[in-house]
C-alpha cells in the first residue's frame, strides 16, 4: 500500500532519534532532549476558571464559528509589546505556530521552488517543506550571532529568487541565539528589496530573560514579513493556539487554506485563552514564567561551568528554552547520544539532527533543553553528561 502513496512520502521517514527519545522517557532517564515547557507552570487553575466562565456564558462557542475578536484584540496588545502595530483584521488565528508555518508554506510555495534558510534550523520547518520537495538554499549561521545576513544578500543576488526565507529570531531552536536589532533591520530591508517574504517564527519571543527586548523583524517591515506567534510556550501547548500577522489580502487567502485544513481553530480554546489574557493574572503568570525559566537556565549554566568548564563552549541564551553546547570537533555527539542511552541515561539532541541538506555540520554540538527539569534533575543530568563527555576527551 505504501507504494501507492504520494511520491514525496517515499522519501520521508520518522526520525530514529525521535523513536529513541520516546523509548527513553522512563524515570531512570533525565531528558534534556525534547523542547517541553514545564507542566508545573501551566496556568491550569486560571484556565479552568476561564473555561467555566465562558462555557456558562455562551453555549454557542461549541458551534462552528468565525475567529474570536476578543482573542485578536489581546494578540494586538501583545504584538505592540513586540513593536508591531497591527489591526485585528491583520491577525489570523491558527492551531499553533507549527500550523502557522505550514499554512504559509502552502500559500507561498510551488513544488520544487527554492527556500532560503540557515544551514542549522528547526526540523519542524523542514518537515513542512517535504511535500513541496523544495530545494534548500542555505546560509551559514552562528550560535552567538545568528544568521549570516551578508550571505543572505549574496544568495539573493546570485541565486533563483527563493519563495521565502525562514528565521527564528528569539531563543533560536536549536542554536539558542537572539538576533540583534541591526540584523533584524537588515533582513527586513532585504526582504522588501528582493521581494522575498520572511517567515518570522517567534514562539519564544515572550520568553525573554534579559531587560532589553528587541522588536520583531515585522516591526521594521510590514509588507514582506509574516509574523508567526504561539501560545504554546506562554500558556500551554495543549491549547494548540497561535497566530499569523499578515496583510488583509493574504489573510483572505490564508482563510481558504485554513478552511480546507481544519475549518477553524477551536472556538472553545480561543474563548478560554481570550478570557484569561484579559485578566491581570496573565501578566503575573508571564512574569513568573520568565523568572522560573531564567532560574532554570542559570542553574544549567552554573552546572555546565562547574562540571564541563573548558571542555565545551556555550552562551547564556537571552530567550527560549535551549542551550547549544559545542565540543571539540573530534567529538561525535551522535555517538555520545547512543552511548548515553545505555550508560549515563541522560538524553539530548545531537547537533546534526538540525542540519539542512543532510550536511555533516554541527556534529560536535548538542542542544540541551533547560525548561523541563527542576534544579536537582538539571544538576544530576549535567553531572551525568560531563562524565560521558570526559570519557571521550
Ligand atoms: N517553531 C519553533 C521554532 C518551535 O520551536 C516550535 C515548538 N517546538 C514550533 C514552531 C511549534 O510550536 P506550536 O506548539 O506553537 O505549534
mmCIF file of C-alpha atoms and ligand atoms in Angstrom:
data_model
loop_
_atom_site.group_PDB
_atom_site.id
_atom_site.type_symbol
_atom_site.label_atom_id
_atom_site.label_comp_id
_atom_site.label_asym_id
_atom_site.label_seq_id
_atom_site.Cartn_x
_atom_site.Cartn_y
_atom_site.Cartn_z
ATOM 1 C CA UNK A 1 0.000 0.000 0.000
ATOM 2 C CA UNK A 2 2.774 2.476 0.910
ATOM 3 C CA UNK A 3 3.930 2.171 -2.724
ATOM 4 C CA UNK A 4 0.691 3.853 -3.759
ATOM 5 C CA UNK A 5 1.168 6.910 -1.538
ATOM 6 C CA UNK A 6 2.255 10.252 -2.980
ATOM 7 C CA UNK A 7 5.824 10.298 -4.279
ATOM 8 C CA UNK A 8 7.168 12.641 -1.605
ATOM 9 C CA UNK A 9 6.169 10.187 1.142
ATOM 10 C CA UNK A 10 8.654 7.631 -0.273
ATOM 11 C CA UNK A 11 11.493 9.893 0.848
ATOM 12 C CA UNK A 12 10.142 10.817 4.240
ATOM 13 C CA UNK A 13 10.790 8.752 7.338
ATOM 14 C CA UNK A 14 10.260 9.086 11.062
ATOM 15 C CA UNK A 15 13.492 10.036 12.735
ATOM 16 C CA UNK A 16 15.126 7.123 14.573
ATOM 17 C CA UNK A 17 16.207 9.606 17.192
ATOM 18 C CA UNK A 18 12.644 10.664 17.907
ATOM 19 C CA UNK A 19 11.756 6.998 18.484
ATOM 20 C CA UNK A 20 14.747 6.654 20.755
ATOM 21 C CA UNK A 21 13.744 9.692 22.802
ATOM 22 C CA UNK A 22 10.295 8.219 23.271
ATOM 23 C CA UNK A 23 11.763 4.878 24.369
ATOM 24 C CA UNK A 24 13.943 6.654 26.886
ATOM 25 C CA UNK A 25 11.206 8.539 28.680
ATOM 26 C CA UNK A 26 11.303 6.227 31.762
ATOM 27 C CA UNK A 27 12.163 7.601 35.237
ATOM 28 C CA UNK A 28 15.768 6.334 35.071
ATOM 29 C CA UNK A 29 16.436 8.818 32.259
ATOM 30 C CA UNK A 30 16.956 12.557 32.560
ATOM 31 C CA UNK A 31 15.731 14.235 29.404
ATOM 32 C CA UNK A 32 17.238 17.418 28.054
ATOM 33 C CA UNK A 33 16.093 16.262 24.613
ATOM 34 C CA UNK A 34 12.586 17.408 23.813
ATOM 35 C CA UNK A 35 11.693 21.116 23.925
ATOM 36 C CA UNK A 36 8.963 20.760 26.534
ATOM 37 C CA UNK A 37 7.659 23.595 28.706
ATOM 38 C CA UNK A 38 7.363 22.765 32.402
ATOM 39 C CA UNK A 39 3.895 21.440 33.242
ATOM 40 C CA UNK A 40 4.151 22.925 36.763
ATOM 41 C CA UNK A 41 3.734 26.363 35.221
ATOM 42 C CA UNK A 42 0.724 25.676 33.053
ATOM 43 C CA UNK A 43 -1.925 28.092 34.371
ATOM 44 C CA UNK A 44 -4.370 25.196 34.800
ATOM 45 C CA UNK A 45 -6.483 26.755 37.556
ATOM 46 C CA UNK A 46 -6.852 30.056 35.722
ATOM 47 C CA UNK A 47 -7.765 28.251 32.523
ATOM 48 C CA UNK A 48 -10.286 26.077 34.396
ATOM 49 C CA UNK A 49 -11.937 29.211 35.798
ATOM 50 C CA UNK A 50 -11.958 30.815 32.352
ATOM 51 C CA UNK A 51 -13.379 27.629 30.793
ATOM 52 C CA UNK A 52 -16.146 27.589 33.357
ATOM 53 C CA UNK A 53 -16.955 31.254 32.802
ATOM 54 C CA UNK A 54 -17.056 31.125 29.023
ATOM 55 C CA UNK A 55 -18.965 27.853 28.820
ATOM 56 C CA UNK A 56 -21.634 29.014 31.228
ATOM 57 C CA UNK A 57 -21.962 32.358 29.446
ATOM 58 C CA UNK A 58 -22.360 31.183 25.901
ATOM 59 C CA UNK A 59 -23.175 27.719 24.674
ATOM 60 C CA UNK A 60 -22.728 28.860 21.063
ATOM 61 C CA UNK A 61 -18.978 28.623 21.407
ATOM 62 C CA UNK A 62 -19.373 24.892 20.952
ATOM 63 C CA UNK A 63 -20.695 25.696 17.496
ATOM 64 C CA UNK A 64 -18.697 26.286 14.266
ATOM 65 C CA UNK A 65 -17.814 29.964 14.461
ATOM 66 C CA UNK A 66 -15.664 32.723 12.964
ATOM 67 C CA UNK A 67 -12.429 33.663 14.811
ATOM 68 C CA UNK A 68 -12.904 35.285 18.218
ATOM 69 C CA UNK A 69 -12.492 39.062 18.054
ATOM 70 C CA UNK A 70 -11.650 39.269 21.770
ATOM 71 C CA UNK A 71 -8.631 36.990 21.297
ATOM 72 C CA UNK A 72 -7.430 39.018 18.320
ATOM 73 C CA UNK A 73 -7.642 42.163 20.462
ATOM 74 C CA UNK A 74 -5.493 40.525 23.126
ATOM 75 C CA UNK A 75 -2.967 39.452 20.476
ATOM 76 C CA UNK A 76 -2.950 43.008 19.128
ATOM 77 C CA UNK A 77 -1.932 44.224 22.607
ATOM 78 C CA UNK A 78 0.734 41.532 22.920
ATOM 79 C CA UNK A 79 2.141 42.439 19.494
ATOM 80 C CA UNK A 80 2.505 46.086 20.468
ATOM 81 C CA UNK A 81 4.926 44.855 23.167
ATOM 82 C CA UNK A 82 6.968 43.362 20.310
ATOM 83 C CA UNK A 83 6.950 46.699 18.470
ATOM 84 C CA UNK A 84 4.334 45.588 15.922
ATOM 85 C CA UNK A 85 1.335 47.866 15.412
ATOM 86 C CA UNK A 86 -1.385 45.972 13.570
ATOM 87 C CA UNK A 87 -5.150 45.944 13.271
ATOM 88 C CA UNK A 88 -7.208 42.937 14.317
ATOM 89 C CA UNK A 89 -8.019 42.341 10.645
ATOM 90 C CA UNK A 90 -4.314 41.553 10.120
ATOM 91 C CA UNK A 91 -4.366 38.816 12.764
ATOM 92 C CA UNK A 92 -5.074 35.265 11.663
ATOM 93 C CA UNK A 93 -5.668 32.590 14.315
ATOM 94 C CA UNK A 94 -4.029 29.190 13.942
ATOM 95 C CA UNK A 95 -3.726 25.904 15.828
ATOM 96 C CA UNK A 96 -0.172 26.790 16.959
ATOM 97 C CA UNK A 97 2.980 28.112 15.271
ATOM 98 C CA UNK A 98 3.522 24.792 13.511
ATOM 99 C CA UNK A 99 0.240 25.229 11.685
ATOM 100 C CA UNK A 100 1.188 28.863 11.053
ATOM 101 C CA UNK A 101 4.364 27.921 9.170
ATOM 102 C CA UNK A 102 2.546 25.105 7.403
ATOM 103 C CA UNK A 103 -0.258 27.348 6.107
ATOM 104 C CA UNK A 104 2.268 29.969 4.992
ATOM 105 C CA UNK A 105 4.355 27.385 3.163
ATOM 106 C CA UNK A 106 1.249 26.190 1.339
ATOM 107 C CA UNK A 107 0.478 29.743 0.369
ATOM 108 C CA UNK A 108 3.981 30.657 -0.761
ATOM 109 C CA UNK A 109 5.428 27.538 -2.336
ATOM 110 C CA UNK A 110 5.063 25.868 -5.669
ATOM 111 C CA UNK A 111 6.520 22.332 -5.892
ATOM 112 C CA UNK A 112 10.271 22.327 -6.491
ATOM 113 C CA UNK A 113 10.737 26.004 -5.574
ATOM 114 C CA UNK A 114 13.685 27.155 -3.513
ATOM 115 C CA UNK A 115 13.565 28.231 0.128
ATOM 116 C CA UNK A 116 16.243 30.139 1.985
ATOM 117 C CA UNK A 117 17.190 29.022 5.482
ATOM 118 C CA UNK A 118 20.110 28.763 7.854
ATOM 119 C CA UNK A 119 22.218 25.638 7.495
ATOM 120 C CA UNK A 120 21.117 24.629 11.008
ATOM 121 C CA UNK A 121 17.416 25.147 11.654
ATOM 122 C CA UNK A 122 14.174 23.968 13.258
ATOM 123 C CA UNK A 123 13.353 20.482 11.990
ATOM 124 C CA UNK A 124 9.601 21.189 12.119
ATOM 125 C CA UNK A 125 10.076 23.678 9.294
ATOM 126 C CA UNK A 126 11.954 21.105 7.205
ATOM 127 C CA UNK A 127 9.075 18.654 7.734
ATOM 128 C CA UNK A 128 6.619 21.271 6.489
ATOM 129 C CA UNK A 129 8.613 21.569 3.262
ATOM 130 C CA UNK A 130 8.754 17.852 2.464
ATOM 131 C CA UNK A 131 5.599 17.625 0.302
ATOM 132 C CA UNK A 132 6.873 20.512 -1.822
ATOM 133 C CA UNK A 133 10.245 18.853 -2.467
ATOM 134 C CA UNK A 134 11.751 22.287 -2.066
ATOM 135 C CA UNK A 135 15.366 22.955 -2.905
ATOM 136 C CA UNK A 136 17.095 24.499 0.088
ATOM 137 C CA UNK A 137 19.401 27.470 -0.284
ATOM 138 C CA UNK A 138 21.366 27.636 2.936
ATOM 139 C CA UNK A 139 23.414 30.346 4.579
ATOM 140 C CA UNK A 140 25.894 29.965 7.440
ATOM 141 C CA UNK A 141 24.720 30.718 10.942
ATOM 142 C CA UNK A 142 26.346 31.124 14.301
ATOM 143 C CA UNK A 143 25.197 30.049 17.791
ATOM 144 C CA UNK A 144 26.013 33.516 19.156
ATOM 145 C CA UNK A 145 25.432 35.974 16.304
ATOM 146 C CA UNK A 146 22.841 34.044 14.339
ATOM 147 C CA UNK A 147 22.105 34.038 10.627
ATOM 148 C CA UNK A 148 24.818 35.492 8.368
ATOM 149 C CA UNK A 149 22.946 38.401 6.815
ATOM 150 C CA UNK A 150 25.700 39.258 4.331
ATOM 151 C CA UNK A 151 25.445 35.747 2.943
ATOM 152 C CA UNK A 152 21.675 36.139 2.727
ATOM 153 C CA UNK A 153 22.233 39.150 0.496
ATOM 154 C CA UNK A 154 24.761 37.265 -1.613
ATOM 155 C CA UNK A 155 22.333 34.382 -2.152
ATOM 156 C CA UNK A 156 19.553 36.802 -3.056
ATOM 157 C CA UNK A 157 21.851 38.480 -5.583
ATOM 158 C CA UNK A 158 23.088 35.325 -7.231
ATOM 159 C CA UNK A 159 20.501 32.549 -6.944
ATOM 160 C CA UNK A 160 16.989 31.973 -8.263
ATOM 161 C CA UNK A 161 14.556 34.082 -6.212
ATOM 162 C CA UNK A 162 13.526 31.932 -3.204
ATOM 163 C CA UNK A 163 9.826 31.614 -2.403
ATOM 164 C CA UNK A 164 10.527 32.646 1.186
ATOM 165 C CA UNK A 165 13.161 32.774 3.899
ATOM 166 C CA UNK A 166 12.702 31.294 7.345
ATOM 167 C CA UNK A 167 14.015 32.913 10.513
ATOM 168 C CA UNK A 168 13.631 32.207 14.265
ATOM 169 C CA UNK A 169 14.862 35.493 15.780
ATOM 170 C CA UNK A 170 14.390 34.828 19.520
ATOM 171 C CA UNK A 171 15.728 31.877 21.506
ATOM 172 C CA UNK A 172 16.556 30.149 18.221
ATOM 173 C CA UNK A 173 15.675 26.477 18.065
ATOM 174 C CA UNK A 174 18.194 24.797 18.199
ATOM 175 C CA UNK A 175 21.067 27.334 18.334
ATOM 176 C CA UNK A 176 19.590 29.439 21.181
ATOM 177 C CA UNK A 177 20.796 32.844 19.906
ATOM 178 C CA UNK A 178 18.692 36.003 19.849
ATOM 179 C CA UNK A 179 19.241 38.081 16.719
ATOM 180 C CA UNK A 180 20.421 41.662 17.263
ATOM 181 C CA UNK A 181 18.489 44.712 16.145
ATOM 182 C CA UNK A 182 20.767 45.568 13.200
ATOM 183 C CA UNK A 183 20.445 42.125 11.639
ATOM 184 C CA UNK A 184 16.664 42.223 12.023
ATOM 185 C CA UNK A 185 16.539 45.601 10.330
ATOM 186 C CA UNK A 186 18.799 44.445 7.506
ATOM 187 C CA UNK A 187 16.776 41.271 6.911
ATOM 188 C CA UNK A 188 13.590 43.349 6.760
ATOM 189 C CA UNK A 189 15.235 45.640 4.175
ATOM 190 C CA UNK A 190 16.464 42.697 2.095
ATOM 191 C CA UNK A 191 13.007 41.097 2.112
ATOM 192 C CA UNK A 192 11.493 44.266 0.654
ATOM 193 C CA UNK A 193 14.368 44.952 -1.755
ATOM 194 C CA UNK A 194 14.387 41.437 -3.249
ATOM 195 C CA UNK A 195 10.654 40.828 -2.725
ATOM 196 C CA UNK A 196 11.261 37.635 -0.777
ATOM 197 C CA UNK A 197 8.842 37.181 2.142
ATOM 198 C CA UNK A 198 10.248 36.311 5.547
ATOM 199 C CA UNK A 199 8.505 33.774 7.778
ATOM 200 C CA UNK A 200 9.396 35.128 11.223
ATOM 201 C CA UNK A 201 8.732 32.150 13.514
ATOM 202 C CA UNK A 202 8.619 33.546 17.036
ATOM 203 C CA UNK A 203 7.248 31.080 19.607
ATOM 204 C CA UNK A 204 9.865 32.216 22.160
ATOM 205 C CA UNK A 205 9.513 35.995 21.698
ATOM 206 C CA UNK A 206 7.700 36.475 25.017
ATOM 207 C CA UNK A 207 10.032 34.201 26.979
ATOM 208 C CA UNK A 208 12.858 36.664 27.474
ATOM 209 C CA UNK A 209 15.310 36.688 30.355
ATOM 210 C CA UNK A 210 17.158 39.984 29.867
ATOM 211 C CA UNK A 211 15.900 43.532 30.316
ATOM 212 C CA UNK A 212 16.375 44.639 26.740
ATOM 213 C CA UNK A 213 13.783 43.249 24.370
ATOM 214 C CA UNK A 214 14.449 43.604 20.668
ATOM 215 C CA UNK A 215 11.462 44.413 18.419
ATOM 216 C CA UNK A 216 10.224 41.764 15.989
ATOM 217 C CA UNK A 217 11.534 41.806 12.386
ATOM 218 C CA UNK A 218 7.918 42.513 11.430
ATOM 219 C CA UNK A 219 8.166 45.879 13.248
ATOM 220 C CA UNK A 220 10.738 47.030 10.650
ATOM 221 C CA UNK A 221 8.851 45.919 7.532
ATOM 222 C CA UNK A 222 5.136 45.331 7.495
ATOM 223 C CA UNK A 223 4.546 44.022 3.957
ATOM 224 C CA UNK A 224 7.254 41.419 3.413
ATOM 225 C CA UNK A 225 7.295 39.784 6.835
ATOM 226 C CA UNK A 226 4.822 37.168 8.071
ATOM 227 C CA UNK A 227 4.993 37.035 11.849
ATOM 228 C CA UNK A 228 4.114 33.662 13.413
ATOM 229 C CA UNK A 229 3.243 33.638 17.135
ATOM 230 C CA UNK A 230 2.206 30.947 19.597
ATOM 231 C CA UNK A 231 0.585 30.454 22.993
ATOM 232 C CA UNK A 232 2.318 27.073 23.417
ATOM 233 C CA UNK A 233 5.215 28.400 25.469
ATOM 234 C CA UNK A 234 3.416 31.136 27.401
ATOM 235 C CA UNK A 235 0.123 29.344 28.177
ATOM 236 C CA UNK A 236 0.212 25.657 27.224
ATOM 237 C CA UNK A 237 0.907 23.690 24.025
ATOM 238 C CA UNK A 238 -2.184 21.551 24.661
ATOM 239 C CA UNK A 239 -4.371 24.535 23.771
ATOM 240 C CA UNK A 240 -2.992 24.411 20.196
ATOM 241 C CA UNK A 241 -3.304 28.139 19.687
ATOM 242 C CA UNK A 242 -1.179 30.545 17.694
ATOM 243 C CA UNK A 243 -1.425 33.348 15.150
ATOM 244 C CA UNK A 244 -0.050 34.904 11.991
ATOM 245 C CA UNK A 245 0.232 38.642 11.302
ATOM 246 C CA UNK A 246 -0.107 39.411 7.597
ATOM 247 C CA UNK A 247 -1.817 41.985 5.407
ATOM 248 C CA UNK A 248 -5.529 41.675 4.647
ATOM 249 C CA UNK A 249 -5.249 40.209 1.118
ATOM 250 C CA UNK A 250 -3.011 37.439 2.413
ATOM 251 C CA UNK A 251 -5.362 36.811 5.356
ATOM 252 C CA UNK A 252 -8.153 36.158 2.867
ATOM 253 C CA UNK A 253 -6.071 33.512 1.087
ATOM 254 C CA UNK A 254 -4.937 32.045 4.405
ATOM 255 C CA UNK A 255 -8.530 31.583 5.476
ATOM 256 C CA UNK A 256 -9.158 29.464 2.364
ATOM 257 C CA UNK A 257 -6.169 27.223 3.110
ATOM 258 C CA UNK A 258 -7.145 27.030 6.777
ATOM 259 C CA UNK A 259 -10.732 26.090 5.998
ATOM 260 C CA UNK A 260 -9.507 23.253 3.817
ATOM 261 C CA UNK A 261 -7.223 22.107 6.643
ATOM 262 C CA UNK A 262 -9.344 22.118 9.793
ATOM 263 C CA UNK A 263 -12.231 24.576 9.180
ATOM 264 C CA UNK A 264 -11.328 26.771 12.142
ATOM 265 C CA UNK A 265 -9.192 26.842 15.277
ATOM 266 C CA UNK A 266 -11.116 25.510 18.286
ATOM 267 C CA UNK A 267 -13.612 28.188 19.301
ATOM 268 C CA UNK A 268 -13.598 26.844 22.835
ATOM 269 C CA UNK A 269 -9.833 27.239 23.371
ATOM 270 C CA UNK A 270 -9.890 30.658 21.677
ATOM 271 C CA UNK A 271 -12.510 31.864 24.178
ATOM 272 C CA UNK A 272 -10.787 30.316 27.178
ATOM 273 C CA UNK A 273 -7.454 31.927 26.236
ATOM 274 C CA UNK A 274 -9.079 35.294 25.495
ATOM 275 C CA UNK A 275 -10.873 35.272 28.840
ATOM 276 C CA UNK A 276 -7.620 34.583 30.739
ATOM 277 C CA UNK A 277 -5.461 37.000 28.718
ATOM 278 C CA UNK A 278 -7.652 39.967 29.602
ATOM 279 C CA UNK A 279 -7.234 39.378 33.350
ATOM 280 C CA UNK A 280 -4.436 40.882 35.473
ATOM 281 C CA UNK A 281 -3.343 37.369 36.431
ATOM 282 C CA UNK A 282 -1.958 36.812 32.931
ATOM 283 C CA UNK A 283 0.740 39.480 33.376
ATOM 284 C CA UNK A 284 1.708 37.868 36.711
ATOM 285 C CA UNK A 285 1.749 34.441 35.115
ATOM 286 C CA UNK A 286 4.107 35.609 32.358
ATOM 287 C CA UNK A 287 6.376 37.330 34.856
ATOM 288 C CA UNK A 288 6.584 34.175 36.962
ATOM 289 C CA UNK A 289 7.246 32.022 33.916
ATOM 290 C CA UNK A 290 10.177 34.200 32.913
ATOM 291 C CA UNK A 291 11.581 34.169 36.464
ATOM 292 C CA UNK A 292 11.312 30.412 36.782
ATOM 293 C CA UNK A 293 12.821 29.663 33.378
ATOM 294 C CA UNK A 294 15.572 32.226 33.942
ATOM 295 C CA UNK A 295 16.417 30.469 37.163
ATOM 296 C CA UNK A 296 16.493 27.047 35.445
ATOM 297 C CA UNK A 297 18.633 28.484 32.655
ATOM 298 C CA UNK A 298 21.042 29.907 35.236
ATOM 299 C CA UNK A 299 21.112 26.613 37.086
ATOM 300 C CA UNK A 300 22.065 24.722 33.917
ATOM 301 C CA UNK A 301 24.710 27.338 33.014
ATOM 302 C CA UNK A 302 26.216 27.133 36.503
ATOM 303 C CA UNK A 303 26.493 23.372 36.414
ATOM 304 C CA UNK A 304 27.850 23.368 32.875
ATOM 305 C CA UNK A 305 30.608 25.740 34.005
ATOM 306 C CA UNK A 306 31.320 23.793 37.169
ATOM 307 C CA UNK A 307 31.329 20.347 35.571
ATOM 308 C CA UNK A 308 32.412 20.838 31.972
ATOM 309 C CA UNK A 309 34.468 24.015 32.295
ATOM 310 C CA UNK A 310 36.759 24.339 29.293
ATOM 311 C CA UNK A 311 35.648 21.070 27.713
ATOM 312 C CA UNK A 312 32.756 22.737 25.918
ATOM 313 C CA UNK A 313 31.543 26.205 24.990
ATOM 314 C CA UNK A 314 28.120 27.822 25.155
ATOM 315 C CA UNK A 315 26.467 31.207 25.594
ATOM 316 C CA UNK A 316 23.705 32.231 28.006
ATOM 317 C CA UNK A 317 20.541 32.406 25.871
ATOM 318 C CA UNK A 318 18.584 35.673 26.227
ATOM 319 C CA UNK A 319 15.317 33.888 25.472
ATOM 320 C CA UNK A 320 13.790 30.500 24.695
ATOM 321 C CA UNK A 321 14.321 27.072 26.199
ATOM 322 C CA UNK A 322 17.643 25.808 24.884
ATOM 323 C CA UNK A 323 21.398 25.959 25.405
ATOM 324 C CA UNK A 324 23.607 24.956 22.483
ATOM 325 C CA UNK A 325 26.840 23.319 23.644
ATOM 326 C CA UNK A 326 29.847 22.893 21.358
ATOM 327 C CA UNK A 327 32.577 20.327 21.982
ATOM 328 C CA UNK A 328 35.952 19.862 20.251
ATOM 329 C CA UNK A 329 35.458 18.829 16.620
ATOM 330 C CA UNK A 330 36.617 15.253 17.092
ATOM 331 C CA UNK A 331 33.660 14.559 19.410
ATOM 332 C CA UNK A 332 30.792 12.930 17.542
ATOM 333 C CA UNK A 333 27.665 13.766 19.501
ATOM 334 C CA UNK A 334 25.562 11.130 17.725
ATOM 335 C CA UNK A 335 27.924 8.520 19.193
ATOM 336 C CA UNK A 336 27.783 10.310 22.517
ATOM 337 C CA UNK A 337 23.993 10.097 22.414
ATOM 338 C CA UNK A 338 23.977 6.371 21.601
ATOM 339 C CA UNK A 339 26.374 5.649 24.427
ATOM 340 C CA UNK A 340 24.366 7.744 26.840
ATOM 341 C CA UNK A 341 21.218 5.693 26.244
ATOM 342 C CA UNK A 342 22.819 2.628 27.791
ATOM 343 C CA UNK A 343 25.235 4.189 30.281
ATOM 344 C CA UNK A 344 24.572 7.607 31.785
ATOM 345 C CA UNK A 345 20.905 7.756 30.765
ATOM 346 C CA UNK A 346 20.812 11.450 30.009
ATOM 347 C CA UNK A 347 19.221 12.435 26.679
ATOM 348 C CA UNK A 348 19.781 15.414 24.378
ATOM 349 C CA UNK A 349 19.644 16.179 20.666
ATOM 350 C CA UNK A 350 22.895 15.716 18.705
ATOM 351 C CA UNK A 351 23.517 18.851 16.610
ATOM 352 C CA UNK A 352 23.482 17.402 13.123
ATOM 353 C CA UNK A 353 19.814 16.409 13.523
ATOM 354 C CA UNK A 354 19.153 20.071 12.710
ATOM 355 C CA UNK A 355 21.488 20.306 9.716
ATOM 356 C CA UNK A 356 19.805 21.135 6.395
ATOM 357 C CA UNK A 357 20.510 19.059 3.260
ATOM 358 C CA UNK A 358 21.924 16.295 5.490
ATOM 359 C CA UNK A 359 25.177 18.192 5.817
ATOM 360 C CA UNK A 360 27.527 16.796 8.414
ATOM 361 C CA UNK A 361 27.704 20.039 10.316
ATOM 362 C CA UNK A 362 27.095 20.699 13.983
ATOM 363 C CA UNK A 363 28.066 17.066 14.603
ATOM 364 C CA UNK A 364 30.158 18.001 17.646
ATOM 365 C CA UNK A 365 27.391 20.076 19.254
ATOM 366 C CA UNK A 366 24.276 19.260 21.246
ATOM 367 C CA UNK A 367 21.014 21.004 22.080
ATOM 368 C CA UNK A 368 20.021 20.969 25.734
ATOM 369 C CA UNK A 369 16.561 21.937 26.964
ATOM 370 C CA UNK A 370 16.526 23.708 30.336
ATOM 371 C CA UNK A 371 12.798 24.396 30.850
ATOM 372 C CA UNK A 372 11.507 20.908 31.578
ATOM 373 C CA UNK A 373 13.540 19.662 34.571
ATOM 374 C CA UNK A 374 13.764 21.011 38.117
ATOM 375 C CA UNK A 375 17.067 22.208 39.599
ATOM 376 C CA UNK A 376 18.013 18.850 41.146
ATOM 377 C CA UNK A 377 17.426 16.992 37.890
ATOM 378 C CA UNK A 378 19.397 19.637 35.974
ATOM 379 C CA UNK A 379 22.345 19.222 38.340
ATOM 380 C CA UNK A 380 22.224 15.421 38.154
ATOM 381 C CA UNK A 381 21.771 15.459 34.358
ATOM 382 C CA UNK A 382 24.740 17.766 33.779
ATOM 383 C CA UNK A 383 26.862 15.604 36.116
ATOM 384 C CA UNK A 384 25.988 12.563 34.000
ATOM 385 C CA UNK A 385 26.625 14.465 30.771
ATOM 386 C CA UNK A 386 30.037 15.658 31.895
ATOM 387 C CA UNK A 387 31.044 12.091 32.929
ATOM 388 C CA UNK A 388 30.044 10.964 29.451
ATOM 389 C CA UNK A 389 31.949 13.748 27.697
ATOM 390 C CA UNK A 390 35.062 13.273 29.832
ATOM 391 C CA UNK A 391 35.287 9.646 28.695
ATOM 392 C CA UNK A 392 35.556 10.955 25.106
ATOM 393 C CA UNK A 393 38.002 13.830 25.594
HETATM 394 N N1 LIG B 1 8.580 26.841 15.686
HETATM 395 C C1 LIG B 1 9.597 26.599 16.527
HETATM 396 C C2 LIG B 1 10.904 27.250 16.263
HETATM 397 C C3 LIG B 1 9.429 25.746 17.626
HETATM 398 O O1 LIG B 1 10.463 25.518 18.444
HETATM 399 C C4 LIG B 1 8.162 25.152 17.836
HETATM 400 C C5 LIG B 1 7.906 24.237 19.007
HETATM 401 N N2 LIG B 1 8.840 23.307 19.292
HETATM 402 C C6 LIG B 1 7.130 25.431 16.933
HETATM 403 C C7 LIG B 1 7.374 26.276 15.876
HETATM 404 C C8 LIG B 1 5.763 24.824 17.089
HETATM 405 O O2 LIG B 1 5.070 25.422 18.141
HETATM 406 P P1 LIG B 1 3.498 25.276 18.368
HETATM 407 O O3 LIG B 1 3.318 24.416 19.566
HETATM 408 O O4 LIG B 1 3.023 26.669 18.604
HETATM 409 O O5 LIG B 1 2.896 24.688 17.148
#
